[in-house]
Short mmCIF file of C-alpha atoms in Angstrom, two decimals:
data_model
loop_
_atom_site.label_atom_id
_atom_site.label_comp_id
_atom_site.label_asym_id
_atom_site.label_seq_id
_atom_site.Cartn_x
_atom_site.Cartn_y
_atom_site.Cartn_z
CA UNK A 1 98.27 -100.39 131.90
CA UNK A 2 96.36 -97.11 131.66
CA UNK A 3 98.14 -96.34 128.44
CA UNK A 4 97.18 -99.71 126.99
CA UNK A 5 93.49 -99.18 127.88
CA UNK A 6 93.69 -95.73 126.38
CA UNK A 7 95.13 -97.11 123.15
CA UNK A 8 92.48 -99.84 123.01
CA UNK A 9 89.75 -97.32 123.67
CA UNK A 10 91.12 -95.00 121.03
CA UNK A 11 91.43 -97.86 118.60
CA UNK A 12 87.88 -98.94 119.39
CA UNK A 13 86.52 -95.46 118.84
CA UNK A 14 88.39 -94.90 115.60
CA UNK A 15 87.44 -98.29 114.15
CA UNK A 16 83.80 -97.78 115.04
CA UNK A 17 83.96 -94.39 113.38
CA UNK A 18 85.69 -96.00 110.43
CA UNK A 19 83.00 -98.67 110.34
CA UNK A 20 80.32 -95.98 110.30
CA UNK A 21 82.15 -94.17 107.57
CA UNK A 22 82.25 -97.40 105.62
CA UNK A 23 78.57 -98.04 106.27
CA UNK A 24 77.50 -94.69 104.95
CA UNK A 25 79.56 -94.53 101.84
CA UNK A 26 80.03 -98.13 100.78
CA UNK A 27 77.41 -98.79 98.14
CA UNK A 28 77.28 -102.47 99.14
CA UNK A 29 75.61 -101.64 102.43
CA UNK A 30 73.09 -98.99 101.46
CA UNK A 31 70.02 -98.58 103.69
CA UNK A 32 68.03 -99.68 100.62
CA UNK A 33 69.83 -103.03 100.76
CA UNK A 34 69.17 -103.61 104.44
CA UNK A 35 65.60 -102.52 105.11
CA UNK A 36 62.21 -102.47 103.46
CA UNK A 37 62.06 -99.15 101.65
CA UNK A 38 59.40 -97.37 99.65
CA UNK A 39 58.76 -96.16 96.14
CA UNK A 40 55.89 -94.23 94.61
CA UNK A 41 55.33 -93.58 90.97
CA UNK A 42 52.98 -91.40 88.91
CA UNK A 43 52.85 -91.79 85.18
CA UNK A 44 50.94 -90.51 82.19
CA UNK A 45 50.12 -93.04 79.50
CA UNK A 46 48.66 -93.70 76.09
CA UNK A 47 46.57 -96.82 75.71
CA UNK A 48 45.85 -98.97 72.66
CA UNK A 49 42.66 -101.06 72.72
CA UNK A 50 43.03 -104.75 71.93
CA UNK A 51 40.76 -107.76 71.49
CA UNK A 52 37.13 -107.24 72.50
CA UNK A 53 37.68 -103.60 73.37
CA UNK A 54 38.43 -102.83 69.72
CA UNK A 55 34.86 -103.78 68.84
CA UNK A 56 33.68 -100.93 71.04
CA UNK A 57 36.41 -98.28 70.82
CA UNK A 58 39.15 -98.84 68.26
CA UNK A 59 41.18 -95.68 68.62
CA UNK A 60 44.11 -94.80 70.87
CA UNK A 61 43.28 -93.30 74.24
CA UNK A 62 45.47 -90.35 75.30
CA UNK A 63 43.92 -89.95 78.76
CA UNK A 64 45.50 -92.38 81.21
CA UNK A 65 47.09 -91.96 84.59
CA UNK A 66 48.91 -94.68 86.53
CA UNK A 67 49.75 -94.54 90.23
CA UNK A 68 51.93 -97.17 91.93
CA UNK A 69 53.12 -97.57 95.51
CA UNK A 70 55.73 -100.20 96.28
CA UNK A 71 57.44 -101.75 99.25
CA UNK A 72 60.97 -102.58 98.12
CA UNK A 73 62.51 -105.64 99.74
CA UNK A 74 66.29 -106.07 99.90
CA UNK A 75 66.07 -109.20 97.75
CA UNK A 76 65.35 -107.17 94.60
CA UNK A 77 61.65 -107.76 94.59
CA UNK A 78 58.79 -105.53 95.59
CA UNK A 79 55.14 -105.80 96.53
CA UNK A 80 52.95 -102.95 95.47
CA UNK A 81 49.53 -101.44 94.95
CA UNK A 82 48.43 -100.08 91.62
CA UNK A 83 45.66 -97.73 90.72
CA UNK A 84 45.04 -94.91 88.28
CA UNK A 85 42.47 -93.70 85.86
CA UNK A 86 41.97 -94.78 82.26
CA UNK A 87 39.49 -93.11 79.97
CA UNK A 88 38.78 -93.83 76.33
CA UNK A 89 36.13 -92.33 74.10
CA UNK A 90 35.12 -92.33 70.47
CA UNK A 91 32.39 -90.52 68.58
CA UNK A 92 30.80 -92.19 65.59
CA UNK A 93 28.93 -90.19 62.91
CA UNK A 94 25.17 -90.65 62.65
CA UNK A 95 24.29 -94.22 61.85
CA UNK A 96 21.23 -96.44 62.08
CA UNK A 97 21.57 -99.17 64.72
CA UNK A 98 19.25 -102.13 65.13
CA UNK A 99 18.02 -102.86 68.64
CA UNK A 100 15.66 -105.78 68.41
CA UNK A 101 12.87 -104.58 66.10
CA UNK A 102 13.79 -100.94 66.58
CA UNK A 103 15.92 -98.89 64.23
CA UNK A 104 17.79 -96.19 66.11
CA UNK A 105 19.44 -93.35 64.24
CA UNK A 106 21.93 -91.64 66.49
CA UNK A 107 25.38 -90.16 66.90
CA UNK A 108 27.09 -92.50 69.32
CA UNK A 109 29.67 -91.28 71.81
CA UNK A 110 31.26 -94.37 73.28
CA UNK A 111 33.12 -94.05 76.55
CA UNK A 112 35.00 -96.47 78.76
CA UNK A 113 36.43 -95.50 82.16
CA UNK A 114 38.57 -97.89 84.17
CA UNK A 115 39.96 -97.40 87.68
CA UNK A 116 42.22 -100.37 88.45
CA UNK A 117 42.80 -101.57 92.00
CA UNK A 118 45.53 -104.18 91.87
CA UNK A 119 48.32 -105.73 93.88
CA UNK A 120 51.64 -106.17 92.12
CA UNK A 121 54.74 -108.27 92.49
CA UNK A 122 57.90 -107.02 90.76
CA UNK A 123 61.36 -108.40 90.25
CA UNK A 124 64.19 -105.93 89.60
CA UNK A 125 67.33 -106.69 87.64
CA UNK A 126 69.36 -104.31 89.84
CA UNK A 127 69.62 -103.73 93.58
CA UNK A 128 67.30 -101.31 95.36
CA UNK A 129 69.79 -98.43 95.52
CA UNK A 130 70.86 -98.70 91.87
CA UNK A 131 70.62 -95.78 89.45
CA UNK A 132 68.99 -97.84 86.69
CA UNK A 133 66.43 -100.48 87.63
CA UNK A 134 64.76 -102.53 84.90
CA UNK A 135 61.99 -104.80 86.10
CA UNK A 136 59.25 -107.25 85.28
CA UNK A 137 55.93 -107.05 87.08
CA UNK A 138 52.78 -109.11 87.48
CA UNK A 139 49.67 -107.46 88.87
CA UNK A 140 46.25 -108.82 89.61
CA UNK A 141 43.09 -107.65 91.28
CA UNK A 142 40.11 -105.78 89.99
CA UNK A 143 38.95 -102.65 88.29
CA UNK A 144 35.95 -100.35 88.47
CA UNK A 145 34.62 -100.22 84.95
CA UNK A 146 32.11 -97.76 83.57
CA UNK A 147 30.78 -98.42 80.08
CA UNK A 148 28.62 -95.57 78.87
CA UNK A 149 27.49 -95.51 75.29
CA UNK A 150 25.68 -92.28 74.54
CA UNK A 151 23.02 -92.24 71.82
CA UNK A 152 22.91 -88.50 71.25
CA UNK A 153 22.71 -87.34 74.89
CA UNK A 154 20.94 -90.54 76.09
CA UNK A 155 23.11 -93.04 77.89
CA UNK A 156 23.29 -96.81 77.77
CA UNK A 157 25.37 -97.48 80.85
CA UNK A 158 26.81 -100.50 82.59
CA UNK A 159 29.29 -100.37 85.41
CA UNK A 160 30.78 -102.71 87.93
CA UNK A 161 33.85 -104.03 89.70
CA UNK A 162 35.48 -106.76 87.63
CA UNK A 163 38.59 -108.92 87.87
CA UNK A 164 41.71 -107.71 86.12
CA UNK A 165 45.32 -108.77 85.44
CA UNK A 166 48.20 -106.64 84.23
CA UNK A 167 51.70 -107.98 83.44
CA UNK A 168 54.23 -105.23 82.72
CA UNK A 169 57.85 -104.49 81.99
CA UNK A 170 59.56 -101.22 82.80
CA UNK A 171 62.56 -99.23 83.81
CA UNK A 172 63.19 -96.85 86.67
CA UNK A 173 65.99 -94.33 86.25
CA UNK A 174 67.25 -92.30 89.21
CA UNK A 175 70.36 -90.64 87.75
CA UNK A 176 72.71 -91.94 90.46
CA UNK A 177 72.78 -94.44 93.29
CA UNK A 178 70.50 -93.77 96.27
CA UNK A 179 68.92 -90.73 94.64
CA UNK A 180 65.23 -90.29 95.59
CA UNK A 181 63.66 -88.73 92.54
CA UNK A 182 63.77 -90.41 89.18
CA UNK A 183 61.87 -91.22 86.02
CA UNK A 184 60.05 -94.35 84.90
CA UNK A 185 58.77 -95.86 81.68
CA UNK A 186 56.50 -98.89 81.53
CA UNK A 187 54.73 -101.07 79.00
CA UNK A 188 51.70 -102.77 80.48
CA UNK A 189 49.24 -105.25 79.04
CA UNK A 190 45.99 -105.09 80.97
CA UNK A 191 42.99 -107.35 80.68
CA UNK A 192 39.80 -106.43 82.51
CA UNK A 193 37.20 -109.18 82.55
CA UNK A 194 34.31 -106.93 81.63
CA UNK A 195 31.90 -107.35 78.75
CA UNK A 196 28.65 -105.68 77.81
CA UNK A 197 26.74 -105.22 74.57
CA UNK A 198 29.32 -103.95 72.03
CA UNK A 199 32.31 -104.85 74.21
CA UNK A 200 32.57 -108.60 73.77
CA UNK A 201 34.57 -111.13 75.83
CA UNK A 202 36.90 -108.88 77.82
CA UNK A 203 38.59 -105.48 77.70
CA UNK A 204 42.34 -105.85 77.06
CA UNK A 205 44.62 -102.92 76.28
CA UNK A 206 48.29 -102.05 75.95
CA UNK A 207 49.40 -98.98 77.86
CA UNK A 208 52.71 -97.20 77.40
CA UNK A 209 53.40 -94.82 80.24
CA UNK A 210 56.11 -92.48 81.43
CA UNK A 211 56.38 -90.45 84.59
CA UNK A 212 58.17 -89.67 87.80
CA UNK A 213 59.21 -91.93 90.71
CA UNK A 214 60.36 -91.24 94.22
CA UNK A 215 62.01 -93.69 96.60
CA UNK A 216 62.71 -93.13 100.26
CA UNK A 217 63.22 -94.76 103.63
CA UNK B 1 71.36 -85.72 109.50
CA UNK B 2 69.17 -88.70 108.86
CA UNK B 3 66.34 -87.23 110.89
CA UNK B 4 66.39 -84.11 108.77
CA UNK B 5 66.43 -86.10 105.57
CA UNK B 6 63.51 -88.23 106.67
CA UNK B 7 61.54 -85.19 107.64
CA UNK B 8 62.11 -83.65 104.25
CA UNK B 9 61.22 -86.79 102.36
CA UNK B 10 58.02 -87.14 104.39
CA UNK B 11 56.93 -83.69 103.31
CA UNK B 12 57.88 -84.41 99.72
CA UNK B 13 55.74 -87.53 99.53
CA UNK B 14 52.79 -85.69 101.06
CA UNK B 15 52.99 -83.10 98.31
CA UNK B 16 53.31 -85.86 95.74
CA UNK B 17 50.16 -87.56 97.08
CA UNK B 18 48.22 -84.28 97.07
CA UNK B 19 49.32 -83.62 93.50
CA UNK B 20 48.23 -87.08 92.41
CA UNK B 21 44.82 -86.77 94.09
CA UNK B 22 44.23 -83.50 92.26
CA UNK B 23 45.17 -85.14 88.98
CA UNK B 24 42.78 -88.05 89.59
CA UNK B 25 39.99 -85.67 90.56
CA UNK B 26 40.45 -83.66 87.40
CA UNK B 27 40.44 -86.70 85.16
CA UNK B 28 37.41 -88.42 86.68
CA UNK B 29 35.11 -85.83 85.15
CA UNK B 30 35.98 -87.01 81.62
CA UNK B 31 32.88 -89.13 81.08
CA UNK B 32 30.50 -86.44 82.38
CA UNK B 33 31.75 -84.09 79.68
CA UNK B 34 31.67 -86.66 76.88
CA UNK B 35 28.54 -85.33 75.16
CA UNK B 36 28.77 -81.65 76.08
CA UNK B 37 30.10 -80.81 72.63
CA UNK B 38 27.28 -82.50 70.69
CA UNK B 39 25.96 -80.18 68.01
CA UNK B 40 22.18 -79.60 67.74
CA UNK B 41 22.15 -81.72 64.58
CA UNK B 42 23.97 -84.58 66.34
CA UNK B 43 21.83 -84.63 69.48
CA UNK B 44 18.49 -86.05 68.30
CA UNK B 45 17.90 -89.79 68.36
CA UNK B 46 15.40 -91.14 65.83
CA UNK B 47 13.80 -94.43 66.79
CA UNK B 48 11.50 -96.27 64.39
CA UNK B 49 9.63 -99.53 64.69
CA UNK B 50 6.94 -101.28 62.65
CA UNK B 51 4.72 -104.33 62.62
CA UNK B 52 6.71 -107.07 60.88
CA UNK B 53 3.56 -108.93 59.85
CA UNK B 54 2.31 -106.03 57.72
CA UNK B 55 2.91 -105.56 54.02
CA UNK B 56 2.77 -101.79 53.57
CA UNK B 57 2.24 -102.25 49.83
CA UNK B 58 -1.44 -103.05 50.41
CA UNK B 59 -2.28 -99.48 51.49
CA UNK B 60 -3.04 -96.75 48.99
CA UNK B 61 -4.31 -93.73 50.90
CA UNK B 62 -3.66 -91.95 54.16
CA UNK B 63 -5.38 -89.37 56.32
CA UNK B 64 -3.38 -86.72 58.11
CA UNK B 65 -4.89 -83.83 60.06
CA UNK B 66 -3.36 -80.37 59.70
CA UNK B 67 -2.75 -80.06 63.42
CA UNK B 68 -0.75 -82.19 65.80
CA UNK B 69 -1.88 -83.89 68.99
CA UNK B 70 -0.44 -82.60 72.25
CA UNK B 71 -0.25 -85.39 74.76
CA UNK B 72 0.38 -84.14 78.27
CA UNK B 73 0.37 -87.00 80.76
CA UNK B 74 -3.11 -88.41 79.99
CA UNK B 75 -4.66 -85.28 78.48
CA UNK B 76 -4.86 -84.62 74.77
CA UNK B 77 -5.20 -81.36 72.87
CA UNK B 78 -4.65 -80.12 69.34
CA UNK B 79 -2.27 -77.40 68.26
CA UNK B 80 -0.92 -75.69 65.18
CA UNK B 81 2.26 -73.64 64.96
CA UNK B 82 5.19 -73.25 62.58
CA UNK B 83 6.90 -76.41 63.81
CA UNK B 84 3.78 -78.56 63.77
CA UNK B 85 2.84 -77.27 60.30
CA UNK B 86 6.32 -78.16 59.07
CA UNK B 87 5.94 -81.65 60.52
CA UNK B 88 2.62 -82.19 58.78
CA UNK B 89 3.92 -80.86 55.45
CA UNK B 90 7.10 -82.96 55.58
CA UNK B 91 5.36 -86.19 56.59
CA UNK B 92 2.66 -85.69 53.96
CA UNK B 93 5.16 -85.04 51.18
CA UNK B 94 7.36 -87.96 52.24
CA UNK B 95 4.42 -90.38 52.21
CA UNK B 96 3.21 -88.96 48.88
CA UNK B 97 6.66 -89.52 47.38
CA UNK B 98 6.42 -93.16 48.49
CA UNK B 99 3.22 -93.57 46.47
CA UNK B 100 0.56 -93.01 49.14
CA UNK B 101 -2.27 -90.58 48.39
CA UNK B 102 -3.48 -88.10 51.02
CA UNK B 103 -7.27 -87.89 51.33
CA UNK B 104 -9.29 -84.83 52.31
CA UNK B 105 -10.29 -84.47 55.95
CA UNK B 106 -13.22 -86.73 56.78
CA UNK B 107 -12.80 -89.08 53.80
CA UNK B 108 -12.05 -92.71 54.47
CA UNK B 109 -8.43 -93.80 54.13
CA UNK B 110 -6.35 -96.98 54.48
CA UNK B 111 -3.91 -95.44 56.93
CA UNK B 112 -4.27 -92.93 59.72
CA UNK B 113 -1.20 -90.83 60.44
CA UNK B 114 -0.86 -89.08 63.77
CA UNK B 115 1.80 -86.56 64.69
CA UNK B 116 2.02 -86.34 68.45
CA UNK B 117 3.82 -83.95 70.71
CA UNK B 118 4.35 -85.74 74.02
CA UNK B 119 4.73 -83.45 77.00
CA UNK B 120 4.84 -85.54 80.15
CA UNK B 121 5.95 -84.74 83.65
CA UNK B 122 6.58 -87.22 86.39
CA UNK B 123 7.15 -86.46 90.03
CA UNK B 124 7.84 -89.06 92.65
CA UNK B 125 10.23 -90.76 94.98
CA UNK B 126 12.30 -93.58 93.63
CA UNK B 127 15.63 -95.30 93.80
CA UNK B 128 16.40 -94.67 90.17
CA UNK B 129 15.47 -91.45 88.38
CA UNK B 130 15.81 -93.14 85.00
CA UNK B 131 13.44 -96.02 85.63
CA UNK B 132 11.11 -94.60 83.00
CA UNK B 133 13.82 -94.92 80.39
CA UNK B 134 14.63 -98.42 81.58
CA UNK B 135 11.14 -99.57 80.75
CA UNK B 136 11.07 -97.55 77.55
CA UNK B 137 14.21 -99.13 76.21
CA UNK B 138 13.61 -102.30 78.18
CA UNK B 139 13.19 -104.64 75.25
CA UNK B 140 16.46 -105.53 73.64
CA UNK B 141 20.04 -104.99 74.69
CA UNK B 142 19.67 -101.55 76.24
CA UNK B 143 18.65 -102.64 79.74
CA UNK B 144 19.81 -100.59 82.70
CA UNK B 145 19.42 -97.49 80.61
CA UNK B 146 20.91 -94.41 82.22
CA UNK B 147 21.36 -96.17 85.52
CA UNK B 148 23.98 -94.68 87.79
CA UNK B 149 24.94 -96.31 91.08
CA UNK B 150 26.29 -93.10 92.60
CA UNK B 151 22.91 -91.58 93.39
CA UNK B 152 21.49 -91.88 96.88
CA UNK B 153 18.98 -94.70 97.29
CA UNK B 154 15.87 -92.60 97.74
CA UNK B 155 15.07 -89.05 96.83
CA UNK B 156 12.43 -86.97 95.13
CA UNK B 157 12.79 -86.40 91.45
CA UNK B 158 10.98 -84.78 88.60
CA UNK B 159 11.36 -85.91 85.05
CA UNK B 160 10.14 -83.81 82.16
CA UNK B 161 9.69 -85.93 79.12
CA UNK B 162 9.17 -84.10 75.87
CA UNK B 163 9.40 -85.65 72.46
CA UNK B 164 7.73 -85.96 69.09
CA UNK B 165 6.10 -89.10 67.84
CA UNK B 166 4.70 -90.15 64.48
CA UNK B 167 2.25 -93.03 64.51
CA UNK B 168 0.63 -94.79 61.59
CA UNK B 169 -2.57 -96.67 62.33
CA UNK B 170 -4.19 -99.34 60.16
CA UNK B 171 -7.69 -98.09 59.23
CA UNK B 172 -8.16 -100.70 56.49
CA UNK B 173 -8.05 -103.88 58.58
CA UNK B 174 -9.83 -103.13 61.83
CA UNK B 175 -9.81 -105.93 64.33
CA UNK B 176 -12.83 -106.36 66.57
CA UNK B 177 -12.44 -107.11 70.25
CA UNK B 178 -14.63 -109.65 72.04
CA UNK B 179 -17.11 -107.02 73.23
CA UNK B 180 -17.71 -105.83 69.66
CA UNK B 181 -15.58 -102.71 69.82
CA UNK B 182 -13.32 -101.92 66.97
CA UNK B 183 -9.62 -101.76 67.60
CA UNK B 184 -7.04 -99.79 65.66
CA UNK B 185 -3.58 -101.26 65.38
CA UNK B 186 -0.51 -99.07 65.34
CA UNK B 187 1.63 -100.51 62.57
CA UNK B 188 4.39 -97.90 62.48
CA UNK B 189 5.92 -95.70 65.13
CA UNK B 190 8.70 -93.13 65.07
CA UNK B 191 9.94 -91.09 68.02
CA UNK B 192 12.38 -88.22 68.19
CA UNK B 193 14.32 -88.26 71.44
CA UNK B 194 17.54 -86.81 72.78
CA UNK B 195 16.80 -83.15 72.32
CA UNK B 196 13.76 -80.98 71.80
CA UNK B 197 12.93 -79.68 68.34
CA UNK B 198 12.99 -75.89 68.35
CA UNK B 199 13.11 -74.88 64.68
CA UNK B 200 11.82 -76.00 61.30
CA UNK B 201 15.32 -76.96 60.19
CA UNK B 202 15.40 -79.60 62.91
CA UNK B 203 12.02 -80.85 61.69
CA UNK B 204 13.47 -81.30 58.20
CA UNK B 205 16.44 -83.27 59.54
CA UNK B 206 14.14 -85.44 61.64
CA UNK B 207 11.63 -86.33 58.93
CA UNK B 208 14.40 -86.97 56.38
CA UNK B 209 16.22 -89.33 58.77
CA UNK B 210 13.02 -91.09 59.81
CA UNK B 211 11.84 -91.82 56.28
CA UNK B 212 15.34 -92.80 55.14
CA UNK B 213 15.48 -95.49 57.80
CA UNK B 214 11.95 -96.70 56.92
CA UNK B 215 12.25 -97.87 53.29
CA UNK B 216 9.39 -100.37 53.80
CA UNK B 217 6.87 -97.47 53.87
CA UNK B 218 6.19 -97.89 50.16
CA UNK B 219 3.19 -98.59 47.93
CA UNK B 220 3.81 -101.67 45.78
CA UNK B 221 4.16 -100.76 42.12
#
């Protein structure tokens, strides 16, 4: 009887150890697949003005930073927060502008700064622990916009918090399963519902960004 | 094992967040530096305006003193230096080239030309240090001029406002007010803003730009 109990106990211990072993090393039951896990991302981007924004600044902006934080759910989707900093500027040679009855001769330096504050919903085409994770994303929220058009050193400024949407597609690459650090590329169309003077209708842009990601639990 | 890993990852993300905050802080100064590299020739802003009901072809002569008016708040004085002399010479030659004839001091003329050096200082307490500019540019699309929401609501400020102004007054058609006093109408106005004029070369650039953007200042042939 004692021997039987001993065998059962031994069996129980070894199987539980075996089960643990299986849990840790079987990719099918990664921690990422069982719990809500986290991902942060920081990317540098170039931005191309579109639509109404082209009437104000029509050249590429090389000064953009994107920051994302995401809660990854086991069902391949994530909810996140997006922010960053986008800055575009353009200097125009001296020109005469009409402002009502006034003629203004000035060198214009046009600037546009945008700080987005958005919530995002993403769907991934691979599980949370995968090495390569392509995704589609829809983000919405608002953005702090600062429009400052300098006439010489004098500023014509308008700023405010406006609504914004930003659908995106991208790819996260971690090198191997369950690895924390990785890289990300993203193409994002962003439309900020801001208009003032030379910037008519709204301020859409296309941003291509690349950077680093880190996931953990 | 897991504890250790979590501890490490926690530290890693903290560093990542610190790094990102530094990056954001560095980038947010972009707009403030946008016009730091403006050259002296690119800084001035020349603003001209005129009475749309006036046909400038009807005038033949103009009077222009050799000195300029210094307007300091509400006080006026006259001055003459290398810059003011250059202003007078340039304006006189530009108007002459457009067909107007300068008359000797004291003779009657169709137009009176004034070159004014405005030298104003304002001190006060306000919610917006640029309210003066708001009213100056107030007509037209440039409302909210220079307004920044990041300043505290109330504080003491001092604004020094220095610029050059060229005014042309109609001496030919003098309107009379109800109490019998004669009134002179300003029919043309040009101001030089953005930066102060410190040499005669800047005067040349200013007068050239101002007369180029005022082709209507012309005697009819």
